[in-house]
């Protein structure tokens, strides 16, 4: 019964008071059940559904992105979302974000099949968006080069010694292991092609968040709970998402739910039409290292040349 109450709460977003009435117990009992059960689910599933981030894992992920999304040497798509919450007690403006509501941030990296490789939850919404990733556990390891990213490889005879990269949007910093789109005006054809190809690969993380919201409707409400419970709720939902993705496959994703871009034929997923309490991070401004810009230019040249796909010019 504790599991039934917890899954119903996560899947419907029903209030704790309403659940208490349905199951003939007080809201405080429901709260305790949610706190304990989400913790147990997370502890039981975490190591089973999140792979260790090592060389072999990244090589598998890179093959998936190259085969399915025509993006070589990609070891994941990264994004973060503000999750709306009720104002925490005695928190002042710490969780009040630029969208003028209270939130915590879910930072996640996913593979080519909409499964999360990493998630970090709990950063206060008021924090600068560029600093949220840097201050996360994964971000600290990423910037200190303590993650087992595979060494550069030759993609083709003309595109050699290419580093493995994460694809992200404008909220993140361009580095030699993280690519984001060109944001200047009056882009060249080569740069617009790169932006399209990057967007096509990066859309995987947007779809992953879309699936999460569609299946776990607690993310369609402004979550009213203590911060520790909210963090456990998010972690629990991500664990359940990965478990269902691995064990149910496409049965977990009904037709029409996610965005599709098959050889340039793009369809928008139904998740985009549903209400959600998730907001995207604010774009980051600032200069990036010269080496990172040169790497992005190399990818742009490759996508416009021997790495081109037949439909890309129509899509830009």
CSV table of C-alpha atoms in Angstrom, one decimal:
chain,number,residue,atom,x,y,z
A,1,UNK,CA,0.0,0.0,0.0
A,2,UNK,CA,2.9,2.4,0.7
A,3,UNK,CA,4.2,1.7,-2.8
A,4,UNK,CA,0.7,2.3,-4.3
A,5,UNK,CA,0.4,5.6,-2.6
A,6,UNK,CA,3.9,6.7,-3.7
A,7,UNK,CA,3.4,5.7,-7.3
A,8,UNK,CA,0.0,7.3,-7.5
A,9,UNK,CA,1.4,10.6,-6.1
A,10,UNK,CA,4.3,10.6,-8.6
A,11,UNK,CA,2.1,9.5,-11.6
A,12,UNK,CA,-0.8,11.9,-11.0
A,13,UNK,CA,0.5,14.9,-9.0
A,14,UNK,CA,-2.4,14.5,-6.6
A,15,UNK,CA,-2.1,16.4,-3.4
A,16,UNK,CA,-1.0,14.7,-0.1
A,17,UNK,CA,-4.3,15.8,1.5
A,18,UNK,CA,-6.3,14.2,-1.3
A,19,UNK,CA,-4.3,11.0,-1.1
A,20,UNK,CA,-4.9,10.9,2.7
A,21,UNK,CA,-8.7,11.1,2.2
A,22,UNK,CA,-8.6,8.3,-0.5
A,23,UNK,CA,-6.5,6.0,1.7
A,24,UNK,CA,-8.1,7.0,5.0
A,25,UNK,CA,-5.0,8.4,6.7
A,26,UNK,CA,-3.7,11.8,7.5
A,27,UNK,CA,-1.7,14.0,5.2
A,28,UNK,CA,1.3,13.7,7.7
A,29,UNK,CA,1.1,9.9,7.3
A,30,UNK,CA,1.1,10.3,3.5
A,31,UNK,CA,4.1,12.7,3.8
A,32,UNK,CA,6.1,10.1,5.9
A,33,UNK,CA,5.2,7.3,3.4
A,34,UNK,CA,6.4,9.4,0.5
A,35,UNK,CA,9.6,10.4,2.2
A,36,UNK,CA,10.5,6.8,3.2
A,37,UNK,CA,9.4,5.1,0.0
A,38,UNK,CA,11.0,7.4,-2.5
A,39,UNK,CA,14.2,7.0,-0.6
A,40,UNK,CA,14.0,3.2,-0.6
A,41,UNK,CA,13.2,3.2,-4.4
A,42,UNK,CA,16.1,5.5,-5.2
A,43,UNK,CA,18.5,3.5,-3.0
A,44,UNK,CA,17.4,0.2,-4.6
A,45,UNK,CA,17.5,1.3,-8.2
A,46,UNK,CA,20.3,3.9,-8.4
A,47,UNK,CA,23.2,1.7,-9.1
A,48,UNK,CA,21.2,-0.6,-11.4
A,49,UNK,CA,19.9,2.1,-13.7
A,50,UNK,CA,22.8,4.5,-13.8
A,51,UNK,CA,25.9,3.1,-15.6
A,52,UNK,CA,29.3,3.9,-14.2
A,53,UNK,CA,30.7,6.8,-16.3
A,54,UNK,CA,33.8,5.2,-17.7
A,55,UNK,CA,35.5,4.6,-21.0
A,56,UNK,CA,33.3,1.7,-22.2
A,57,UNK,CA,30.1,3.5,-21.3
A,58,UNK,CA,31.0,6.6,-23.2
A,59,UNK,CA,32.1,4.5,-26.3
A,60,UNK,CA,28.7,2.8,-26.2
A,61,UNK,CA,26.9,6.1,-26.0
A,62,UNK,CA,29.0,7.7,-28.8
A,63,UNK,CA,28.1,4.8,-31.1
A,64,UNK,CA,24.4,5.4,-30.4
A,65,UNK,CA,24.6,9.1,-31.2
A,66,UNK,CA,26.6,8.4,-34.4
A,67,UNK,CA,24.2,5.6,-35.6
A,68,UNK,CA,20.9,7.3,-34.6
A,69,UNK,CA,21.6,11.0,-34.8
A,70,UNK,CA,24.6,11.3,-37.2
A,71,UNK,CA,26.7,13.0,-34.6
A,72,UNK,CA,30.2,11.4,-34.2
A,73,UNK,CA,32.1,11.3,-30.9
A,74,UNK,CA,29.1,12.5,-28.8
A,75,UNK,CA,29.0,11.1,-25.3
A,76,UNK,CA,25.8,12.6,-24.1
A,77,UNK,CA,23.3,15.5,-24.4
A,78,UNK,CA,23.2,17.8,-21.4
A,79,UNK,CA,20.5,20.2,-20.2
A,80,UNK,CA,19.1,21.5,-17.0
A,81,UNK,CA,15.5,22.5,-16.0
A,82,UNK,CA,14.0,24.7,-13.3
A,83,UNK,CA,11.4,22.6,-11.4
A,84,UNK,CA,8.7,24.8,-9.9
A,85,UNK,CA,8.2,24.4,-6.2
A,86,UNK,CA,6.3,26.2,-3.4
A,87,UNK,CA,8.3,28.7,-1.5
A,88,UNK,CA,10.4,26.8,1.1
A,89,UNK,CA,10.1,28.0,4.6
A,90,UNK,CA,12.7,30.5,5.8
A,91,UNK,CA,14.5,30.4,2.5
A,92,UNK,CA,14.1,34.1,1.6
A,93,UNK,CA,14.9,34.7,-2.1
A,94,UNK,CA,17.4,31.8,-2.5
A,95,UNK,CA,15.1,29.7,-4.6
A,96,UNK,CA,13.4,32.6,-6.5
A,97,UNK,CA,14.6,32.5,-10.1
A,98,UNK,CA,14.7,34.8,-13.1
A,99,UNK,CA,11.3,33.5,-14.2
A,100,UNK,CA,9.8,35.0,-11.0
A,101,UNK,CA,8.9,31.8,-9.3
A,102,UNK,CA,10.6,29.4,-6.8
A,103,UNK,CA,12.5,26.4,-8.2
A,104,UNK,CA,15.2,23.9,-7.8
A,105,UNK,CA,17.3,22.7,-10.8
A,106,UNK,CA,17.5,19.3,-12.3
A,107,UNK,CA,20.7,18.9,-14.3
A,108,UNK,CA,20.9,15.7,-16.5
A,109,UNK,CA,22.9,14.0,-19.2
A,110,UNK,CA,21.3,11.4,-21.4
A,111,UNK,CA,22.2,8.9,-24.0
A,112,UNK,CA,20.9,8.5,-27.6
A,113,UNK,CA,17.9,6.3,-26.3
A,114,UNK,CA,16.4,8.8,-23.9
A,115,UNK,CA,17.9,7.2,-20.8
A,116,UNK,CA,19.6,9.4,-18.2
A,117,UNK,CA,23.3,8.8,-17.7
A,118,UNK,CA,23.6,11.3,-14.8
A,119,UNK,CA,21.4,13.6,-12.8
A,120,UNK,CA,22.1,16.2,-10.2
A,121,UNK,CA,19.2,17.8,-8.4
A,122,UNK,CA,18.8,20.4,-5.7
A,123,UNK,CA,20.6,23.5,-6.8
A,124,UNK,CA,18.7,26.6,-5.8
A,125,UNK,CA,16.9,28.4,-8.7
A,126,UNK,CA,18.5,31.7,-7.8
A,127,UNK,CA,22.0,30.5,-8.7
A,128,UNK,CA,23.5,31.6,-12.0
A,129,UNK,CA,22.7,29.0,-14.7
A,130,UNK,CA,26.3,28.8,-15.9
A,131,UNK,CA,27.5,28.0,-12.3
A,132,UNK,CA,24.9,25.3,-11.6
A,133,UNK,CA,26.6,22.8,-13.8
A,134,UNK,CA,30.1,23.8,-12.7
A,135,UNK,CA,29.1,23.3,-9.0
A,136,UNK,CA,27.3,20.0,-9.6
A,137,UNK,CA,29.2,16.8,-8.7
A,138,UNK,CA,29.4,15.7,-12.4
A,139,UNK,CA,30.4,19.3,-13.5
A,140,UNK,CA,33.3,19.4,-11.0
A,141,UNK,CA,34.6,16.1,-12.3
A,142,UNK,CA,34.1,17.2,-15.9
A,143,UNK,CA,36.1,20.4,-15.5
A,144,UNK,CA,38.8,18.8,-13.5
A,145,UNK,CA,39.3,16.1,-16.2
A,146,UNK,CA,38.6,13.3,-13.7
A,147,UNK,CA,36.0,11.6,-15.8
A,148,UNK,CA,37.2,8.7,-18.0
A,149,UNK,CA,36.4,10.3,-21.3
A,150,UNK,CA,37.9,8.2,-24.1
A,151,UNK,CA,41.0,9.7,-25.9
A,152,UNK,CA,40.4,11.5,-29.3
A,153,UNK,CA,39.9,9.3,-32.3
A,154,UNK,CA,40.0,9.7,-36.1
A,155,UNK,CA,36.5,9.9,-37.5
A,156,UNK,CA,37.7,10.0,-41.1
A,157,UNK,CA,41.0,10.5,-42.9
A,158,UNK,CA,40.3,14.2,-43.1
A,159,UNK,CA,38.7,14.6,-39.6
A,160,UNK,CA,41.3,13.3,-37.3
A,161,UNK,CA,42.2,13.4,-33.6
A,162,UNK,CA,38.6,14.5,-32.7
A,163,UNK,CA,37.8,14.8,-28.9
A,164,UNK,CA,34.7,13.2,-27.5
A,165,UNK,CA,32.1,15.9,-26.7
A,166,UNK,CA,28.9,16.6,-24.9
A,167,UNK,CA,26.3,18.5,-26.8
A,168,UNK,CA,24.5,21.3,-25.0
A,169,UNK,CA,22.7,24.6,-25.5
A,170,UNK,CA,23.5,28.3,-24.9
A,171,UNK,CA,23.2,27.9,-21.1
A,172,UNK,CA,26.6,26.2,-21.0
A,173,UNK,CA,30.2,27.1,-21.7
A,174,UNK,CA,31.9,26.1,-24.9
A,175,UNK,CA,34.9,23.9,-24.2
A,176,UNK,CA,37.0,21.2,-26.0
A,177,UNK,CA,34.7,18.6,-24.6
A,178,UNK,CA,31.4,20.5,-24.8
A,179,UNK,CA,29.8,21.9,-27.9
A,180,UNK,CA,27.1,24.5,-28.1
A,181,UNK,CA,25.5,26.3,-31.0
A,182,UNK,CA,26.8,29.4,-32.7
A,183,UNK,CA,24.8,32.3,-31.3
A,184,UNK,CA,26.0,35.2,-33.4
A,185,UNK,CA,23.9,36.9,-36.1
A,186,UNK,CA,24.4,36.5,-39.8
A,187,UNK,CA,25.6,32.9,-39.6
A,188,UNK,CA,27.3,31.3,-42.6
A,189,UNK,CA,25.7,28.3,-44.3
A,190,UNK,CA,28.3,26.1,-42.6
A,191,UNK,CA,27.5,27.5,-39.2
A,192,UNK,CA,23.7,27.1,-39.7
A,193,UNK,CA,24.3,23.4,-40.7
A,194,UNK,CA,26.3,22.9,-37.6
A,195,UNK,CA,23.5,24.4,-35.4
A,196,UNK,CA,20.9,22.1,-37.1
A,197,UNK,CA,23.0,19.0,-36.6
A,198,UNK,CA,23.8,19.9,-33.0
A,199,UNK,CA,20.1,20.7,-32.3
A,200,UNK,CA,19.1,17.3,-33.8
A,201,UNK,CA,21.4,15.5,-31.4
A,202,UNK,CA,20.6,17.7,-28.4
A,203,UNK,CA,16.9,17.3,-28.9
A,204,UNK,CA,17.3,13.8,-27.2
A,205,UNK,CA,17.7,15.4,-23.8
A,206,UNK,CA,14.6,17.6,-24.4
A,207,UNK,CA,12.6,14.5,-25.3
A,208,UNK,CA,13.9,12.8,-22.2
A,209,UNK,CA,12.6,15.6,-20.0
A,210,UNK,CA,9.4,15.5,-22.0
A,211,UNK,CA,8.9,11.8,-21.4
A,212,UNK,CA,9.6,12.3,-17.7
A,213,UNK,CA,6.9,15.0,-17.4
A,214,UNK,CA,4.4,13.0,-19.5
A,215,UNK,CA,4.8,9.9,-17.3
A,216,UNK,CA,5.3,11.4,-13.9
A,217,UNK,CA,2.7,14.2,-13.6
A,218,UNK,CA,4.0,15.4,-10.4
A,219,UNK,CA,6.1,17.6,-12.7
A,220,UNK,CA,3.0,19.3,-14.0
A,221,UNK,CA,2.4,21.0,-10.7
A,222,UNK,CA,4.2,23.3,-8.4
A,223,UNK,CA,5.5,20.8,-5.9
A,224,UNK,CA,4.4,21.5,-2.4
A,225,UNK,CA,6.8,19.7,-0.1
A,226,UNK,CA,10.0,20.1,1.9
A,227,UNK,CA,13.2,20.5,0.0
A,228,UNK,CA,14.6,17.1,1.1
A,229,UNK,CA,11.4,15.3,-0.1
A,230,UNK,CA,11.4,17.2,-3.4
A,231,UNK,CA,14.9,16.1,-4.1
A,232,UNK,CA,14.0,12.5,-3.4
A,233,UNK,CA,10.9,12.8,-5.6
A,234,UNK,CA,12.9,14.0,-8.5
A,235,UNK,CA,15.6,11.3,-8.0
A,236,UNK,CA,13.0,8.6,-7.6
A,237,UNK,CA,11.2,9.6,-10.8
A,238,UNK,CA,14.5,9.6,-12.8
A,239,UNK,CA,15.3,6.2,-11.5
A,240,UNK,CA,11.9,4.8,-12.4
A,241,UNK,CA,12.2,6.5,-15.9
A,242,UNK,CA,15.5,4.7,-16.5
A,243,UNK,CA,14.2,1.4,-15.2
A,244,UNK,CA,11.1,1.5,-17.4
A,245,UNK,CA,13.1,2.7,-20.4
A,246,UNK,CA,15.5,-0.3,-20.0
A,247,UNK,CA,12.9,-2.9,-19.3
A,248,UNK,CA,9.9,-1.8,-21.3
A,249,UNK,CA,11.7,-0.2,-24.3
A,250,UNK,CA,9.3,1.6,-26.7
A,251,UNK,CA,6.3,0.4,-24.7
A,252,UNK,CA,7.2,3.1,-22.3
A,253,UNK,CA,7.0,5.8,-25.0
A,254,UNK,CA,3.6,5.8,-26.8
A,255,UNK,CA,3.5,6.8,-30.4
A,256,UNK,CA,3.5,10.6,-31.0
A,257,UNK,CA,4.9,11.4,-27.5
A,258,UNK,CA,8.4,12.6,-28.6
A,259,UNK,CA,9.9,14.8,-31.3
A,260,UNK,CA,11.1,12.9,-34.3
A,261,UNK,CA,13.5,14.0,-37.0
A,262,UNK,CA,13.9,11.1,-39.5
A,263,UNK,CA,15.9,12.2,-42.5
A,264,UNK,CA,14.7,15.7,-42.2
A,265,UNK,CA,11.0,14.8,-41.7
A,266,UNK,CA,10.3,16.5,-38.4
A,267,UNK,CA,7.3,15.9,-36.2
A,268,UNK,CA,6.7,17.6,-32.8
A,269,UNK,CA,6.0,15.4,-29.8
A,270,UNK,CA,2.7,15.6,-27.9
A,271,UNK,CA,4.6,16.3,-24.7
A,272,UNK,CA,5.2,19.9,-25.9
A,273,UNK,CA,1.5,20.6,-25.7
A,274,UNK,CA,1.2,19.5,-22.1
A,275,UNK,CA,1.5,21.8,-19.1
A,276,UNK,CA,4.8,21.4,-17.2
A,277,UNK,CA,6.5,23.0,-14.2
A,278,UNK,CA,9.9,22.8,-15.9
A,279,UNK,CA,11.6,25.9,-17.3
A,280,UNK,CA,14.8,25.9,-19.4
A,281,UNK,CA,18.0,27.5,-18.1
A,282,UNK,CA,18.9,31.0,-19.1
A,283,UNK,CA,21.4,31.4,-22.0
A,284,UNK,CA,24.9,32.1,-20.9
A,285,UNK,CA,27.0,34.9,-22.4
A,286,UNK,CA,30.7,35.3,-22.4
A,287,UNK,CA,33.9,34.4,-24.3
A,288,UNK,CA,35.0,30.8,-24.9
A,289,UNK,CA,38.5,29.5,-25.3
A,290,UNK,CA,40.1,29.7,-28.7
A,291,UNK,CA,40.7,26.0,-28.9
A,292,UNK,CA,37.1,25.2,-28.2
A,293,UNK,CA,36.0,27.6,-31.0
A,294,UNK,CA,38.4,26.0,-33.4
A,295,UNK,CA,37.0,22.5,-32.5
A,296,UNK,CA,33.5,23.7,-33.2
A,297,UNK,CA,34.6,25.1,-36.5
A,298,UNK,CA,36.2,21.7,-37.4
A,299,UNK,CA,32.9,20.0,-36.6
A,300,UNK,CA,31.0,22.6,-38.7
A,301,UNK,CA,33.4,22.0,-41.7
A,302,UNK,CA,32.9,18.2,-41.3
A,303,UNK,CA,29.1,18.5,-41.2
A,304,UNK,CA,29.1,20.7,-44.3
A,305,UNK,CA,31.5,18.4,-46.1
A,306,UNK,CA,32.1,14.7,-45.9
A,307,UNK,CA,29.9,14.3,-42.9
A,308,UNK,CA,26.8,15.9,-44.5
A,309,UNK,CA,23.4,14.3,-44.6
A,310,UNK,CA,21.2,14.6,-47.7
A,311,UNK,CA,18.4,16.6,-46.1
A,312,UNK,CA,20.3,19.2,-44.0
A,313,UNK,CA,20.3,22.1,-46.4
A,314,UNK,CA,16.5,21.9,-46.5
A,315,UNK,CA,16.3,22.0,-42.7
A,316,UNK,CA,18.4,25.2,-42.3
